[in-house]
């Protein structure tokens, strides 16, 4: 059986990976995406499809899943091969071809772009002995369907952007939204904090959750404490946003230069292994800012330099898209 060799294989089907696939198509490259999740979209689809994103150029605000759908439509016009529910375990270079071994099969590529975001991720869980029995019931670590909370009293826990965003999005549809955070100061954007303080959300700081009251099936109330002050908040649902624990997993064993769980790249998005590039949240360089918008710039830089790597006669700087259509 003849092995099929692709020009570019993109590891990770999040926003940066999808835009890289589109741009690879623009450069007339044969593109494959390998994604470990059952769907494309990365964290946007897996964790907060109904959350608004405010820092993508050209969109005053856009729902995460809508952004993913647009990225997919953009990328799929060039018919890349998409492989879902496969996790790349190892990457080895044999002469000029990379062999990518997943948990299910083997893939071959002339160049590789890693757009794996933060790697494998799982939420930081509520550290109470009774918490686990309510997970998957009315204790949530992310929101897939905002409407499922309509008419319900919701307690949101956390002090970052996700906690504040969910609180503000729930406020119009919930009779009671309470936000509790263990510190007085929030880690969210200043604008979000200002919106929160001018909303109807009941803000409880600095409070910690000390007890869940329920029947083993659903939480009916939550005890929060601030020193000697103890309050009981009646709830229909609890949303915990304590952030995520991420790991690069097998990527750490591929011989790449890694600093603080990120792959080091240069201004061409090249890693220390010739022919392997990285873009998006998975990569780092001096002055790196981890935004979706940054990944959208890094992805075409990686593709264009990979194009030159594969074909030395190709121009790194292509024509603008307006010149091609």
Tab-separated table of C-alpha atoms in Angstrom:
chain	number	residue	atom	x	y	z
A	1	UNK	CA	0.000	0.000	0.000
A	2	UNK	CA	1.444	3.373	-1.058
A	3	UNK	CA	1.635	5.858	1.794
A	4	UNK	CA	-0.038	9.191	1.085
A	5	UNK	CA	2.265	12.120	1.775
A	6	UNK	CA	0.850	15.571	2.554
A	7	UNK	CA	2.624	18.903	2.175
A	8	UNK	CA	1.461	20.127	5.583
A	9	UNK	CA	-0.007	18.285	8.526
A	10	UNK	CA	-1.535	20.538	11.167
A	11	UNK	CA	-1.688	19.127	14.685
A	12	UNK	CA	-4.662	20.766	16.375
A	13	UNK	CA	-7.956	21.947	14.878
A	14	UNK	CA	-8.572	25.079	16.925
A	15	UNK	CA	-8.759	28.631	15.498
A	16	UNK	CA	-5.059	28.853	14.584
A	17	UNK	CA	-5.103	25.382	13.036
A	18	UNK	CA	-8.200	26.126	10.976
A	19	UNK	CA	-6.760	29.398	9.689
A	20	UNK	CA	-3.487	27.622	8.898
A	21	UNK	CA	-5.459	25.052	6.885
A	22	UNK	CA	-7.152	27.839	4.937
A	23	UNK	CA	-3.867	29.550	4.244
A	24	UNK	CA	-2.244	26.287	3.226
A	25	UNK	CA	-5.022	25.921	0.680
A	26	UNK	CA	-4.350	29.458	-0.555
A	27	UNK	CA	-0.747	28.414	-1.175
A	28	UNK	CA	-2.003	25.330	-3.076
A	29	UNK	CA	-0.633	22.898	-0.521
A	30	UNK	CA	-2.024	19.473	0.277
A	31	UNK	CA	-3.240	19.868	3.858
A	32	UNK	CA	-4.262	17.492	6.635
A	33	UNK	CA	-5.594	18.422	10.097
A	34	UNK	CA	-5.298	15.965	12.983
A	35	UNK	CA	-7.488	16.809	15.995
A	36	UNK	CA	-7.802	14.737	19.180
A	37	UNK	CA	-11.311	15.990	20.001
A	38	UNK	CA	-14.500	14.706	18.298
A	39	UNK	CA	-14.968	18.101	16.627
A	40	UNK	CA	-12.941	20.983	15.237
A	41	UNK	CA	-12.766	24.258	17.142
A	42	UNK	CA	-10.502	23.496	20.082
A	43	UNK	CA	-11.419	25.071	23.412
A	44	UNK	CA	-13.945	27.373	21.741
A	45	UNK	CA	-16.162	24.434	20.788
A	46	UNK	CA	-15.315	22.136	23.695
A	47	UNK	CA	-15.577	24.574	26.591
A	48	UNK	CA	-17.537	27.698	25.737
A	49	UNK	CA	-19.347	27.543	22.395
A	50	UNK	CA	-21.965	30.073	23.574
A	51	UNK	CA	-19.529	32.545	25.092
A	52	UNK	CA	-18.930	35.856	23.331
A	53	UNK	CA	-15.408	36.707	22.161
A	54	UNK	CA	-14.585	40.406	22.021
A	55	UNK	CA	-10.961	40.609	20.871
A	56	UNK	CA	-11.086	39.287	17.299
A	57	UNK	CA	-10.475	42.023	14.733
A	58	UNK	CA	-13.558	42.945	12.726
A	59	UNK	CA	-16.016	41.473	15.247
A	60	UNK	CA	-17.309	43.787	18.001
A	61	UNK	CA	-18.428	40.515	19.557
A	62	UNK	CA	-18.875	37.018	18.174
A	63	UNK	CA	-20.097	33.772	19.707
A	64	UNK	CA	-17.270	31.254	19.990
A	65	UNK	CA	-19.110	28.602	17.966
A	66	UNK	CA	-20.056	31.127	15.275
A	67	UNK	CA	-16.379	32.053	14.946
A	68	UNK	CA	-15.477	28.361	14.665
A	69	UNK	CA	-18.194	27.774	12.056
A	70	UNK	CA	-16.857	30.669	9.970
A	71	UNK	CA	-13.285	29.385	10.283
A	72	UNK	CA	-14.407	25.914	9.211
A	73	UNK	CA	-16.260	27.301	6.192
A	74	UNK	CA	-13.181	29.324	5.263
A	75	UNK	CA	-10.817	26.362	5.586
A	76	UNK	CA	-13.036	23.718	3.954
A	77	UNK	CA	-13.261	25.549	0.622
A	78	UNK	CA	-9.849	23.991	-0.125
A	79	UNK	CA	-10.952	20.501	0.988
A	80	UNK	CA	-8.269	19.655	3.550
A	81	UNK	CA	-8.278	16.120	4.950
A	82	UNK	CA	-9.651	16.182	8.497
A	83	UNK	CA	-8.853	13.423	10.983
A	84	UNK	CA	-10.791	13.587	14.265
A	85	UNK	CA	-10.390	11.696	17.548
A	86	UNK	CA	-6.740	10.847	16.915
A	87	UNK	CA	-3.982	11.997	19.249
A	88	UNK	CA	-0.470	12.341	17.827
A	89	UNK	CA	1.883	10.358	20.054
A	90	UNK	CA	5.158	10.679	18.179
A	91	UNK	CA	6.754	12.597	15.292
A	92	UNK	CA	9.903	11.314	13.608
A	93	UNK	CA	11.768	12.550	10.547
A	94	UNK	CA	12.907	9.961	8.002
A	95	UNK	CA	15.053	11.645	5.347
A	96	UNK	CA	12.756	14.504	4.226
A	97	UNK	CA	9.422	13.042	5.371
A	98	UNK	CA	7.847	13.247	8.814
A	99	UNK	CA	6.109	10.178	10.185
A	100	UNK	CA	3.332	11.072	12.620
A	101	UNK	CA	2.159	8.167	14.754
A	102	UNK	CA	-1.213	8.601	16.456
A	103	UNK	CA	-3.066	6.345	18.870
A	104	UNK	CA	-4.846	4.861	15.828
A	105	UNK	CA	-2.721	5.166	12.677
A	106	UNK	CA	0.338	6.628	10.938
A	107	UNK	CA	0.444	9.789	8.782
A	108	UNK	CA	3.147	11.206	6.495
A	109	UNK	CA	3.981	14.824	5.770
A	110	UNK	CA	6.693	17.034	4.256
A	111	UNK	CA	6.235	19.627	7.021
A	112	UNK	CA	4.338	19.892	10.306
A	113	UNK	CA	2.627	22.803	12.026
A	114	UNK	CA	1.705	22.382	15.679
A	115	UNK	CA	-1.349	24.436	16.666
A	116	UNK	CA	-2.300	22.444	19.731
A	117	UNK	CA	-3.352	25.404	21.888
A	118	UNK	CA	-2.631	24.696	25.538
A	119	UNK	CA	-2.428	20.964	24.823
A	120	UNK	CA	-4.639	18.515	26.664
A	121	UNK	CA	-6.726	20.377	29.210
A	122	UNK	CA	-9.064	19.699	32.084
A	123	UNK	CA	-10.838	22.103	34.422
A	124	UNK	CA	-9.590	22.896	37.914
A	125	UNK	CA	-12.236	21.222	40.002
A	126	UNK	CA	-13.991	22.319	43.155
A	127	UNK	CA	-11.988	20.777	45.993
A	128	UNK	CA	-14.812	19.640	48.232
A	129	UNK	CA	-15.424	16.017	49.185
A	130	UNK	CA	-19.045	16.164	47.968
A	131	UNK	CA	-18.358	17.963	44.662
A	132	UNK	CA	-17.799	14.936	42.429
A	133	UNK	CA	-21.291	13.499	42.969
A	134	UNK	CA	-22.828	16.666	41.496
A	135	UNK	CA	-20.572	16.913	38.430
A	136	UNK	CA	-22.549	16.363	35.262
A	137	UNK	CA	-25.753	17.270	37.132
A	138	UNK	CA	-26.056	20.870	38.282
A	139	UNK	CA	-22.356	21.493	39.022
A	140	UNK	CA	-20.728	22.710	35.806
A	141	UNK	CA	-17.170	23.613	34.799
A	142	UNK	CA	-18.163	25.166	31.477
A	143	UNK	CA	-21.361	26.122	29.679
A	144	UNK	CA	-22.400	24.400	26.454
A	145	UNK	CA	-25.969	25.689	26.325
A	146	UNK	CA	-26.688	29.069	27.864
A	147	UNK	CA	-30.452	28.551	27.571
A	148	UNK	CA	-30.237	25.583	29.960
A	149	UNK	CA	-29.793	28.156	32.744
A	150	UNK	CA	-32.812	30.308	31.809
A	151	UNK	CA	-34.986	31.007	34.844
A	152	UNK	CA	-32.510	29.386	37.242
A	153	UNK	CA	-30.614	30.856	40.197
A	154	UNK	CA	-26.953	30.489	39.360
A	155	UNK	CA	-23.823	30.781	41.493
A	156	UNK	CA	-20.668	31.452	39.464
A	157	UNK	CA	-17.265	30.888	41.095
A	158	UNK	CA	-14.012	32.455	39.937
A	159	UNK	CA	-12.295	35.756	39.282
A	160	UNK	CA	-11.056	35.559	35.689
A	161	UNK	CA	-12.529	36.539	32.344
A	162	UNK	CA	-14.640	33.393	31.973
A	163	UNK	CA	-16.298	33.812	35.386
A	164	UNK	CA	-17.167	37.440	34.704
A	165	UNK	CA	-18.278	36.798	31.115
A	166	UNK	CA	-20.616	33.975	32.170
A	167	UNK	CA	-22.044	36.075	35.005
A	168	UNK	CA	-22.798	38.944	32.630
A	169	UNK	CA	-24.271	36.618	29.992
A	170	UNK	CA	-26.452	34.833	32.549
A	171	UNK	CA	-27.784	38.022	34.126
A	172	UNK	CA	-30.468	38.747	31.472
A	173	UNK	CA	-31.917	35.211	31.604
A	174	UNK	CA	-31.526	34.333	35.281
A	175	UNK	CA	-33.574	35.707	38.195
A	176	UNK	CA	-30.481	35.588	40.404
A	177	UNK	CA	-26.805	35.469	39.505
A	178	UNK	CA	-24.238	35.447	42.313
A	179	UNK	CA	-20.511	35.675	41.642
A	180	UNK	CA	-18.127	34.607	44.376
A	181	UNK	CA	-14.347	35.003	44.320
A	182	UNK	CA	-11.771	34.270	47.009
A	183	UNK	CA	-9.985	37.588	46.457
A	184	UNK	CA	-11.127	41.205	46.375
A	185	UNK	CA	-9.444	41.841	43.021
A	186	UNK	CA	-10.440	40.166	39.763
A	187	UNK	CA	-8.046	38.846	37.110
A	188	UNK	CA	-10.429	39.770	34.289
A	189	UNK	CA	-10.133	42.662	31.833
A	190	UNK	CA	-10.817	46.050	33.387
A	191	UNK	CA	-13.773	46.655	31.085
A	192	UNK	CA	-15.445	43.404	32.217
A	193	UNK	CA	-14.954	44.328	35.876
A	194	UNK	CA	-16.569	47.721	35.267
A	195	UNK	CA	-19.530	46.051	33.536
A	196	UNK	CA	-19.887	43.596	36.417
A	197	UNK	CA	-19.953	46.322	39.052
A	198	UNK	CA	-22.685	48.150	37.110
A	199	UNK	CA	-24.804	45.000	36.670
A	200	UNK	CA	-27.384	43.257	38.841
A	201	UNK	CA	-25.011	40.395	39.597
A	202	UNK	CA	-24.552	39.909	43.360
A	203	UNK	CA	-20.774	40.037	43.894
A	204	UNK	CA	-19.402	38.259	46.969
A	205	UNK	CA	-15.691	38.868	47.681
A	206	UNK	CA	-13.511	37.610	49.254
A	207	UNK	CA	-15.561	34.463	49.838
A	208	UNK	CA	-14.753	30.775	49.544
A	209	UNK	CA	-17.170	27.881	49.006
A	210	UNK	CA	-17.048	25.648	52.083
A	211	UNK	CA	-20.097	23.414	51.654
A	212	UNK	CA	-22.525	22.109	49.061
A	213	UNK	CA	-26.026	21.376	50.321
A	214	UNK	CA	-28.039	18.890	48.282
A	215	UNK	CA	-29.627	15.483	48.025
A	216	UNK	CA	-26.770	13.792	46.173
A	217	UNK	CA	-28.491	14.442	42.834
A	218	UNK	CA	-28.664	18.232	42.745
A	219	UNK	CA	-27.191	21.101	44.758
A	220	UNK	CA	-29.906	23.234	46.383
A	221	UNK	CA	-27.682	25.681	48.292
A	222	UNK	CA	-24.048	26.654	48.711
A	223	UNK	CA	-22.359	27.850	51.899
A	224	UNK	CA	-19.752	30.585	51.323
A	225	UNK	CA	-17.476	32.016	54.004
A	226	UNK	CA	-15.422	35.168	54.510
A	227	UNK	CA	-13.510	34.738	57.757
A	228	UNK	CA	-16.143	34.528	60.468
A	229	UNK	CA	-18.916	35.589	58.087
A	230	UNK	CA	-20.939	32.686	56.681
A	231	UNK	CA	-23.729	32.921	54.087
A	232	UNK	CA	-25.999	30.350	52.478
A	233	UNK	CA	-26.946	30.998	48.850
A	234	UNK	CA	-29.880	29.056	47.417
A	235	UNK	CA	-29.133	27.865	43.893
A	236	UNK	CA	-30.418	25.833	40.975
A	237	UNK	CA	-27.000	25.569	39.341
A	238	UNK	CA	-23.328	26.182	40.128
A	239	UNK	CA	-20.741	27.138	37.492
A	240	UNK	CA	-17.089	26.840	38.580
A	241	UNK	CA	-14.521	28.787	36.538
A	242	UNK	CA	-11.214	28.204	38.280
A	243	UNK	CA	-9.278	27.867	35.037
A	244	UNK	CA	-7.732	24.809	33.435
A	245	UNK	CA	-4.801	22.508	33.985
A	246	UNK	CA	-3.059	21.919	30.684
A	247	UNK	CA	-0.311	19.617	29.499
A	248	UNK	CA	1.550	19.247	26.222
A	249	UNK	CA	1.528	15.491	26.815
A	250	UNK	CA	3.521	13.482	24.222
A	251	UNK	CA	4.700	16.703	22.486
A	252	UNK	CA	7.269	17.065	25.276
A	253	UNK	CA	9.052	13.926	24.032
A	254	UNK	CA	9.534	15.027	20.409
A	255	UNK	CA	12.848	16.844	20.961
A	256	UNK	CA	11.397	20.340	20.678
A	257	UNK	CA	12.729	23.300	22.653
A	258	UNK	CA	10.042	23.828	25.295
A	259	UNK	CA	9.826	26.587	27.897
A	260	UNK	CA	7.058	26.785	30.500
A	261	UNK	CA	4.806	24.352	28.627
A	262	UNK	CA	5.170	26.257	25.333
A	263	UNK	CA	7.161	25.478	22.161
A	264	UNK	CA	9.889	28.015	21.423
A	265	UNK	CA	9.807	29.436	17.875
A	266	UNK	CA	11.631	32.181	15.990
A	267	UNK	CA	10.113	34.986	13.901
A	268	UNK	CA	9.414	32.492	11.085
A	269	UNK	CA	7.458	30.254	13.524
A	270	UNK	CA	10.224	27.668	13.103
A	271	UNK	CA	10.961	25.314	15.989
A	272	UNK	CA	14.428	23.913	16.647
A	273	UNK	CA	13.548	20.968	14.351
A	274	UNK	CA	13.758	21.917	10.679
A	275	UNK	CA	10.391	21.393	9.016
A	276	UNK	CA	8.326	21.658	12.221
A	277	UNK	CA	6.566	24.939	12.929
A	278	UNK	CA	4.215	26.096	15.682
A	279	UNK	CA	1.558	28.795	15.927
A	280	UNK	CA	-1.091	29.981	18.358
A	281	UNK	CA	-1.164	29.491	22.118
A	282	UNK	CA	1.152	26.457	21.963
A	283	UNK	CA	4.167	28.556	20.920
A	284	UNK	CA	6.262	31.197	22.617
A	285	UNK	CA	8.825	33.855	21.670
A	286	UNK	CA	10.024	37.101	23.181
A	287	UNK	CA	7.032	39.444	23.589
A	288	UNK	CA	4.429	36.747	22.815
A	289	UNK	CA	0.818	37.654	23.649
A	290	UNK	CA	-1.582	34.691	23.811
A	291	UNK	CA	-4.645	35.873	21.912
A	292	UNK	CA	-6.678	34.274	19.134
A	293	UNK	CA	-5.742	37.321	17.057
A	294	UNK	CA	-2.026	36.536	17.518
A	295	UNK	CA	-2.567	32.993	16.255
A	296	UNK	CA	-4.298	34.349	13.158
A	297	UNK	CA	-1.091	36.220	12.304
A	298	UNK	CA	1.271	33.402	13.227
A	299	UNK	CA	-0.564	30.723	11.201
A	300	UNK	CA	0.091	32.258	7.744
A	301	UNK	CA	3.661	33.083	8.774
A	302	UNK	CA	4.178	29.389	9.576
A	303	UNK	CA	2.496	28.268	6.344
A	304	UNK	CA	4.473	30.653	4.130
A	305	UNK	CA	7.796	29.616	5.634
A	306	UNK	CA	6.830	25.955	5.429
A	307	UNK	CA	6.013	26.492	1.745
A	308	UNK	CA	9.525	27.835	1.176
A	309	UNK	CA	10.999	24.942	3.173
A	310	UNK	CA	9.192	22.365	0.998
A	311	UNK	CA	9.793	24.246	-2.257
A	312	UNK	CA	12.847	26.546	-2.141
A	313	UNK	CA	11.691	28.152	-5.398
A	314	UNK	CA	8.405	29.292	-3.835
A	315	UNK	CA	8.087	32.830	-2.541
A	316	UNK	CA	7.736	33.216	1.213
A	317	UNK	CA	5.684	36.370	0.656
A	318	UNK	CA	2.670	35.422	-1.490
A	319	UNK	CA	0.263	37.608	-3.396
A	320	UNK	CA	-2.524	39.116	-1.314
A	321	UNK	CA	-5.812	37.211	-1.432
A	322	UNK	CA	-7.395	40.101	-3.346
A	323	UNK	CA	-4.924	39.378	-6.149
A	324	UNK	CA	-5.857	35.679	-6.303
A	325	UNK	CA	-9.643	35.833	-6.641
